[in-house]
PDB file of C-alpha atoms in Angstrom:
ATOM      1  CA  UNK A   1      28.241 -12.727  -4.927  1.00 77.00           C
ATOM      2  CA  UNK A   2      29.101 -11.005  -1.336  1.00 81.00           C
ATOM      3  CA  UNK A   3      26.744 -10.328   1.219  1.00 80.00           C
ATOM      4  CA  UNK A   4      25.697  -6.876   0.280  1.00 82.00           C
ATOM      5  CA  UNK A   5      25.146  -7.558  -3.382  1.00 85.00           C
ATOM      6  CA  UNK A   6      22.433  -9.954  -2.201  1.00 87.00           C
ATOM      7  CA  UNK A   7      21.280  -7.674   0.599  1.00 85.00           C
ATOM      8  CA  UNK A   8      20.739  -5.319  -1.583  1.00 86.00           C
ATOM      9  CA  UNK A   9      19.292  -7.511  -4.616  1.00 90.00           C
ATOM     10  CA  UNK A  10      16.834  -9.165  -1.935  1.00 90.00           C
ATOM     11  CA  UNK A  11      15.474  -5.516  -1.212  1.00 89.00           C
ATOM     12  CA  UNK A  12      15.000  -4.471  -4.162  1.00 91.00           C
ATOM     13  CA  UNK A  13      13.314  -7.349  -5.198  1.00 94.00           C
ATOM     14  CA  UNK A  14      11.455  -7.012  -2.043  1.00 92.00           C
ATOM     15  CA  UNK A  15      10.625  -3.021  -2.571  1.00 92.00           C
ATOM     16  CA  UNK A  16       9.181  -3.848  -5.900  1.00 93.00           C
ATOM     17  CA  UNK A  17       6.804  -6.834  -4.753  1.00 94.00           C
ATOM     18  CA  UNK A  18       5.583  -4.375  -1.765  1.00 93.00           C
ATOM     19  CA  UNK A  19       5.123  -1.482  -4.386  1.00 92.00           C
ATOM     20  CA  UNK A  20       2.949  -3.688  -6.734  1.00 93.00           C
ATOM     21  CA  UNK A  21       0.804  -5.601  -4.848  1.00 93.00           C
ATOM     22  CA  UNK A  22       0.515  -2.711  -2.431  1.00 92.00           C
ATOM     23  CA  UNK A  23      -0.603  -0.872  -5.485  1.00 92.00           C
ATOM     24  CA  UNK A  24      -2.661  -3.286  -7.220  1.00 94.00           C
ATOM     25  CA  UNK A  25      -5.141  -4.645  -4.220  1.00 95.00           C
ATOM     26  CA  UNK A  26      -5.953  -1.131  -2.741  1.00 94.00           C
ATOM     27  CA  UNK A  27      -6.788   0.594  -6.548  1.00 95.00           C
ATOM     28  CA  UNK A  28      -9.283  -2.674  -6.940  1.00 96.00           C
ATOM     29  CA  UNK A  29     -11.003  -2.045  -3.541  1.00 95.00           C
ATOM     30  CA  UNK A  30     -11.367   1.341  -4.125  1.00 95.00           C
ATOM     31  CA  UNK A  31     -13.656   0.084  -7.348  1.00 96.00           C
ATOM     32  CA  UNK A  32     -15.285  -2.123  -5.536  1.00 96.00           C
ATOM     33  CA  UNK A  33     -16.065   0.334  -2.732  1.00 96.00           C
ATOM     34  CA  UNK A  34     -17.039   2.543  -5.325  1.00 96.00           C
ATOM     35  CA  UNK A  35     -19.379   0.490  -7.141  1.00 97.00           C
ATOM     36  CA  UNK A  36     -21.236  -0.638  -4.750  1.00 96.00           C
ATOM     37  CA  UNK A  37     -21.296   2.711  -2.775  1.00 96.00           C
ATOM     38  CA  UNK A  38     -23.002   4.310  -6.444  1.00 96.00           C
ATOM     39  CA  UNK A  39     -25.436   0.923  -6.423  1.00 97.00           C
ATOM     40  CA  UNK A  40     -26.636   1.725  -2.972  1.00 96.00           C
ATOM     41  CA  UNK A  41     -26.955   6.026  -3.587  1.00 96.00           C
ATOM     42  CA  UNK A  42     -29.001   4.697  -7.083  1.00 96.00           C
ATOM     43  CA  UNK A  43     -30.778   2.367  -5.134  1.00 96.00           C
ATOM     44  CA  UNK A  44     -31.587   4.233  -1.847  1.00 95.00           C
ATOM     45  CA  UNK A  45     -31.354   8.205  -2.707  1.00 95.00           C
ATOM     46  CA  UNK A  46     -32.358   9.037   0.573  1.00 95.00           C
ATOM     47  CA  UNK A  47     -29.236   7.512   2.254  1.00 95.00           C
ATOM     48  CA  UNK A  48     -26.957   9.074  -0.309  1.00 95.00           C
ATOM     49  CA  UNK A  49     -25.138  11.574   2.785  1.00 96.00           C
ATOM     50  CA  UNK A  50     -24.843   8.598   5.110  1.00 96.00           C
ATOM     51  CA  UNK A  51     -23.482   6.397   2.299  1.00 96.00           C
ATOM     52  CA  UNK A  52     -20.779   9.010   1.045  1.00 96.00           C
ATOM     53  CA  UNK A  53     -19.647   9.720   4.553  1.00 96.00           C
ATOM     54  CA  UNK A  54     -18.426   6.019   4.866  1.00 96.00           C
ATOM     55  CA  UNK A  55     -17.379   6.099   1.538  1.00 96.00           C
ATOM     56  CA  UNK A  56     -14.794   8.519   2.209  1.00 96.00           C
ATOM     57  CA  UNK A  57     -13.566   6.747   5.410  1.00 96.00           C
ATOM     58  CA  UNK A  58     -13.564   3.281   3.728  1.00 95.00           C
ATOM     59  CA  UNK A  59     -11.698   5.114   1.021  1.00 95.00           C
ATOM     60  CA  UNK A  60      -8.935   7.011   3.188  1.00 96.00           C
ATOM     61  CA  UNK A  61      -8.630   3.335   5.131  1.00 95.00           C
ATOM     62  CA  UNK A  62      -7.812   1.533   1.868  1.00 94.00           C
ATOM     63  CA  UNK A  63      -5.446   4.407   0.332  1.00 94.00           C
ATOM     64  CA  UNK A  64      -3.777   4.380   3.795  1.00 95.00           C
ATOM     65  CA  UNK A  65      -3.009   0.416   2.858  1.00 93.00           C
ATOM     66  CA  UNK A  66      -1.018   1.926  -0.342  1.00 93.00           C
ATOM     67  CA  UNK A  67       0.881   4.442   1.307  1.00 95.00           C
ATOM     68  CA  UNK A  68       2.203   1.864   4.167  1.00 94.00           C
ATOM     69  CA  UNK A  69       3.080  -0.148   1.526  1.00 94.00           C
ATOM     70  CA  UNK A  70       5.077   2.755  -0.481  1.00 93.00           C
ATOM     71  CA  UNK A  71       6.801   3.724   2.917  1.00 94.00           C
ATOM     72  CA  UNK A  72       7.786   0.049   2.970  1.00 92.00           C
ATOM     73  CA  UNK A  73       9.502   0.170   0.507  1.00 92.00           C
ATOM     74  CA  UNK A  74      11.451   3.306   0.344  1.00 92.00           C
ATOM     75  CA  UNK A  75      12.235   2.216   3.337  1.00 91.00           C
ATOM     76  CA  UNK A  76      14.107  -0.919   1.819  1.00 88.00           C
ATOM     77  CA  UNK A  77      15.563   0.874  -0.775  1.00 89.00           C
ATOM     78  CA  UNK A  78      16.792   3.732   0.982  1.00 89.00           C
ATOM     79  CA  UNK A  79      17.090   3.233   4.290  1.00 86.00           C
ATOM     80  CA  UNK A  80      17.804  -0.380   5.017  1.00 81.00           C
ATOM     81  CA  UNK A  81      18.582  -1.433   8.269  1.00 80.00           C
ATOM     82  CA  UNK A  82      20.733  -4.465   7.761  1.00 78.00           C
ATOM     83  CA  UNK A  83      23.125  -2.427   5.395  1.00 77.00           C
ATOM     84  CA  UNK A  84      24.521  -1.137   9.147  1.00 75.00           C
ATOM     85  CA  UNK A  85      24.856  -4.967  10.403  1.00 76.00           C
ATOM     86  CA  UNK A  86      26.667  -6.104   7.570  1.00 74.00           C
ATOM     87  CA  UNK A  87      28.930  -2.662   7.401  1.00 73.00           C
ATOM     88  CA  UNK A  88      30.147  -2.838  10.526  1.00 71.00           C
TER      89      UNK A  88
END
């Protein structure tokens, strides 16, 4: 096996482990957030505007997580920087 057959079986290996566990962690937070954002609005109504406010932000943080994780990837699938070292 040459150099870029492994190069490029290490990324791919590498893109998929990014892509699932970058997947998996951030869509169990979001539950989590979830839940106990909807325990706190049940058990403080009052505080419902405040608590949905950081909601959202914890949210977008978390789903920002996923999408680093995604760009990760596609970045060593697609665009690979040590394809050009081992080219040349």
């Amino acid at each position: 096996m040459d150099s870029i057959s492994i190069i490029a079986v290490v990324s791919i290996i590498t893109a998929g482990l990014t892509t699932g566990i970058g997947c998996m962690f951030p869509a169990l937070s979001e539950g989590k957030a979830l839940a106990t954002a909807l325990t706190s609005i049940a058990q403080q109504p009052d505080a419902a505007p405040t608590i949905t406010r950081t909601l959202f932000v914890g949210l977008a943080m978390i789903e920002s997580t996923a999408i680093y994780c995604f760009v990760v990837s596609m970045i060593l699938i697609f665009a690979n920087p040590f394809w050009n070292f081992i080219i040349k």
